[in-house]
Amino acid sequence: MELNELGEIQLDALKEVANIGACHAATALSELTNEKVLVNVPVIRINPIEEIFNLAAKPNEVVAGVLIYFLGDMTGRTLLMFPQEAAWHLTDCLLRKPVGSTTVIGELEESALKEVSNVLTCAYMNALGDLLGLVMVPSVPSMTVDMASAVLDAVSLDFGNDKDLVVCIETEFRFVEKNAVLHGYFLLLPDPDSLGVILKAIHLG
């Protein structure tokens, strides 16, 4: 079974994973920023990666993308992507600075974004692993900050090509005290064999 063949039951299972993962991610963000963080119900999309990028930003707009590989019972790649302004706001919250302070991603900001991206990615992947009884181990994150078209070209080397279908969890986090909203896109592309493992684990394959 391919991603474009998933039915309503399989999609409902993915939505459950997205909801649990988003709640775990909000809790992790709250702990990292020492601030109350609320989360909207995530939106699940299964689209070509190029379409997901077009949702996040125009080709000439800057985005931050953090790529992580997973090994274990399921193998594949994930990409956590933020529009530039969202990445700036997230950095401000992480470094306890007033929202609007960050206007460039330097070494300190990149380190903070990598750390939080790893935490958020693990929140989603742990939700998937707990639901399906799978063990997954993340790699060290790598980060790219560039125009969306350039990031798309770079990650397409890892995701296959820009026409390949990916699972996207679109999530909005709200930092209550700073009155800041973080819009992020979590992309998941399991390796072909791993998609079968996922479906078998939920007895739907």
Coordinates of C-alpha atoms in Angstrom, one line a residue:
M1 CA 0.0 0.0 0.0
E2 CA 1.2 3.5 -0.9
L3 CA 0.5 6.8 0.9
N4 CA -2.0 7.8 -1.7
E5 CA -3.9 4.6 -1.1
L6 CA -4.6 5.2 2.6
G7 CA -8.2 5.0 3.6
E8 CA -10.3 6.8 6.2
I9 CA -9.4 4.3 9.0
Q10 CA -5.6 4.7 8.3
L11 CA -6.0 8.5 8.1
D12 CA -7.9 8.5 11.4
A13 CA -5.0 6.6 13.0
L14 CA -2.5 9.2 11.7
K15 CA -4.7 12.0 13.0
E16 CA -4.6 10.3 16.5
V17 CA -0.8 10.3 16.3
A18 CA -0.8 13.9 15.2
N19 CA -3.0 15.0 18.1
I20 CA -1.0 13.1 20.7
G21 CA 2.3 14.2 19.2
A22 CA 1.1 17.9 19.1
C23 CA 0.1 17.7 22.8
H24 CA 3.4 16.2 23.7
A25 CA 5.2 18.8 21.6
A26 CA 3.3 21.7 23.4
T27 CA 4.2 20.2 26.8
A28 CA 7.9 20.1 25.7
L29 CA 7.8 23.7 24.4
S30 CA 6.2 24.8 27.7
E31 CA 9.0 23.2 29.6
L32 CA 11.7 24.6 27.3
T33 CA 10.3 28.1 27.4
N34 CA 8.9 28.1 30.9
E35 CA 5.6 29.5 29.4
K36 CA 2.1 28.1 28.9
V37 CA 1.8 26.8 25.3
L38 CA -1.5 25.9 23.7
V39 CA -1.9 23.9 20.5
N40 CA -4.6 23.8 17.9
V41 CA -5.9 20.6 16.4
P42 CA -3.3 19.6 13.8
V43 CA -4.1 19.3 10.1
I44 CA -3.0 16.1 8.4
R45 CA -2.0 16.4 4.7
I46 CA -0.7 13.8 2.3
N47 CA 0.7 15.7 -0.6
P48 CA 3.8 16.0 -2.8
I49 CA 6.6 17.7 -0.9
E50 CA 6.5 20.5 -3.4
E51 CA 2.9 21.3 -2.5
I52 CA 3.7 21.3 1.2
F53 CA 6.5 23.8 0.7
N54 CA 4.1 26.0 -1.3
L55 CA 1.7 26.0 1.7
A56 CA 4.5 27.1 4.0
A57 CA 6.1 29.8 2.0
K58 CA 6.5 31.3 -1.5
P59 CA 9.6 29.9 -3.4
N60 CA 11.6 33.1 -2.7
E61 CA 10.7 33.3 1.0
V62 CA 13.1 32.1 3.6
V63 CA 12.3 29.0 5.7
A64 CA 14.2 27.0 8.3
G65 CA 14.2 23.3 7.9
V66 CA 15.6 20.7 10.3
L67 CA 16.2 17.2 8.8
I68 CA 16.4 14.1 11.0
Y69 CA 16.8 10.4 10.1
F70 CA 15.2 7.6 12.0
L71 CA 16.5 4.1 12.5
G72 CA 15.0 1.1 14.3
D73 CA 11.7 -0.7 13.7
M74 CA 10.8 2.1 11.3
T75 CA 13.3 3.9 9.1
G76 CA 12.9 7.1 7.2
R77 CA 13.3 10.8 7.3
T78 CA 11.5 13.7 9.0
L79 CA 11.7 17.4 8.2
L80 CA 10.4 20.1 10.6
M81 CA 9.9 23.3 8.7
F82 CA 9.2 26.9 9.9
P83 CA 8.6 30.0 7.9
Q84 CA 11.4 32.5 8.7
E85 CA 9.3 34.8 11.0
A86 CA 8.0 31.7 12.9
A87 CA 11.6 30.5 13.4
W88 CA 12.6 34.0 14.7
H89 CA 9.7 34.0 17.1
L90 CA 10.5 30.5 18.3
T91 CA 14.1 31.5 18.9
D92 CA 12.9 34.5 21.0
C93 CA 10.8 32.3 23.1
L94 CA 13.6 29.7 23.6
L95 CA 16.2 32.3 24.5
R96 CA 13.7 34.2 26.7
K97 CA 13.9 37.4 24.6
P98 CA 11.1 39.8 23.6
V99 CA 9.3 38.6 20.5
G100 CA 10.7 40.5 17.6
S101 CA 14.3 40.6 18.9
T102 CA 15.7 37.9 16.5
T103 CA 16.2 39.0 12.9
V104 CA 19.0 36.6 11.9
I105 CA 19.8 33.0 12.6
G106 CA 23.3 32.9 14.1
E107 CA 25.1 30.0 15.8
L108 CA 23.2 30.4 19.1
E109 CA 19.9 30.6 17.3
E110 CA 20.7 27.6 15.1
S111 CA 21.7 25.6 18.1
A112 CA 18.4 26.4 19.9
L113 CA 16.3 25.6 16.8
K114 CA 18.1 22.3 16.4
E115 CA 17.5 21.4 20.0
V116 CA 13.8 22.2 20.0
S117 CA 13.3 20.6 16.6
N118 CA 14.8 17.4 17.9
V119 CA 12.5 17.6 20.9
L120 CA 9.4 18.3 18.8
T121 CA 10.3 15.6 16.3
C122 CA 10.7 13.1 19.0
A123 CA 7.4 14.1 20.5
Y124 CA 5.6 13.2 17.2
M125 CA 7.7 10.1 16.6
N126 CA 7.3 8.8 20.2
A127 CA 3.5 9.2 19.8
L128 CA 3.7 7.1 16.6
G129 CA 6.0 4.5 18.3
D130 CA 3.8 4.3 21.4
L131 CA 0.6 3.8 19.4
L132 CA 2.2 1.2 17.1
G133 CA 4.6 -0.5 19.5
L134 CA 7.6 0.5 17.4
V135 CA 11.1 1.6 18.5
M136 CA 12.8 4.5 16.6
V137 CA 16.1 6.2 17.2
P138 CA 16.7 9.7 15.8
S139 CA 19.9 10.9 14.2
V140 CA 21.7 14.2 14.9
P141 CA 19.6 17.0 13.3
S142 CA 20.9 19.0 10.4
M143 CA 19.6 22.4 9.6
T144 CA 19.2 24.5 6.5
V145 CA 18.0 28.2 6.4
D146 CA 17.5 29.4 2.9
M147 CA 14.8 30.3 0.3
A148 CA 12.0 27.7 0.2
S149 CA 13.0 26.7 -3.3
A150 CA 16.6 26.1 -2.3
V151 CA 15.6 24.1 0.8
L152 CA 13.2 22.1 -1.3
D153 CA 16.0 21.2 -3.7
A154 CA 18.2 20.2 -0.8
V155 CA 15.7 18.0 1.0
S156 CA 14.4 16.5 -2.2
L157 CA 17.8 14.7 -2.4
D158 CA 16.8 13.0 0.9
F159 CA 13.0 12.7 0.3
G160 CA 13.4 11.2 -3.2
N161 CA 12.0 14.0 -5.5
D162 CA 9.7 17.0 -5.2
K163 CA 6.8 14.9 -6.5
D164 CA 7.0 12.2 -3.8
L165 CA 4.1 12.1 -1.4
V166 CA 4.9 12.9 2.3
V167 CA 2.8 13.0 5.4
C168 CA 2.6 16.5 6.7
I169 CA 1.3 17.5 10.2
E170 CA 0.5 21.2 10.2
T171 CA 0.4 22.5 13.7
E172 CA -0.1 25.9 15.4
F173 CA 1.3 26.5 18.8
R174 CA 0.3 29.6 20.9
F175 CA 2.6 31.1 23.5
V176 CA 0.2 32.6 25.9
E177 CA 2.4 35.1 27.8
K178 CA 4.2 36.4 24.8
N179 CA 1.0 36.3 22.7
A180 CA 3.0 34.7 19.9
V181 CA 1.8 32.1 17.4
L182 CA 4.2 29.4 16.0
H183 CA 3.1 27.8 12.8
G184 CA 5.1 24.7 11.9
Y185 CA 5.1 21.8 9.4
F186 CA 6.3 18.3 10.4
L187 CA 7.0 16.2 7.3
L188 CA 7.3 12.4 7.6
L189 CA 8.5 10.1 4.8
P190 CA 8.9 6.5 5.9
D191 CA 11.0 4.2 3.7
P192 CA 8.9 1.9 1.5
D193 CA 9.3 -1.1 3.8
S194 CA 8.6 1.0 6.9
L195 CA 5.2 2.1 5.5
G196 CA 4.2 -1.6 5.4
V197 CA 5.5 -2.0 9.0
I198 CA 3.3 0.9 10.1
L199 CA 0.2 -0.4 8.5
K200 CA 0.8 -3.9 9.8
A201 CA 1.3 -2.5 13.3
I202 CA -2.2 -1.0 13.2
H203 CA -3.6 -4.1 11.6
L204 CA -4.6 -2.2 8.5
G205 CA -2.0 -3.3 6.0

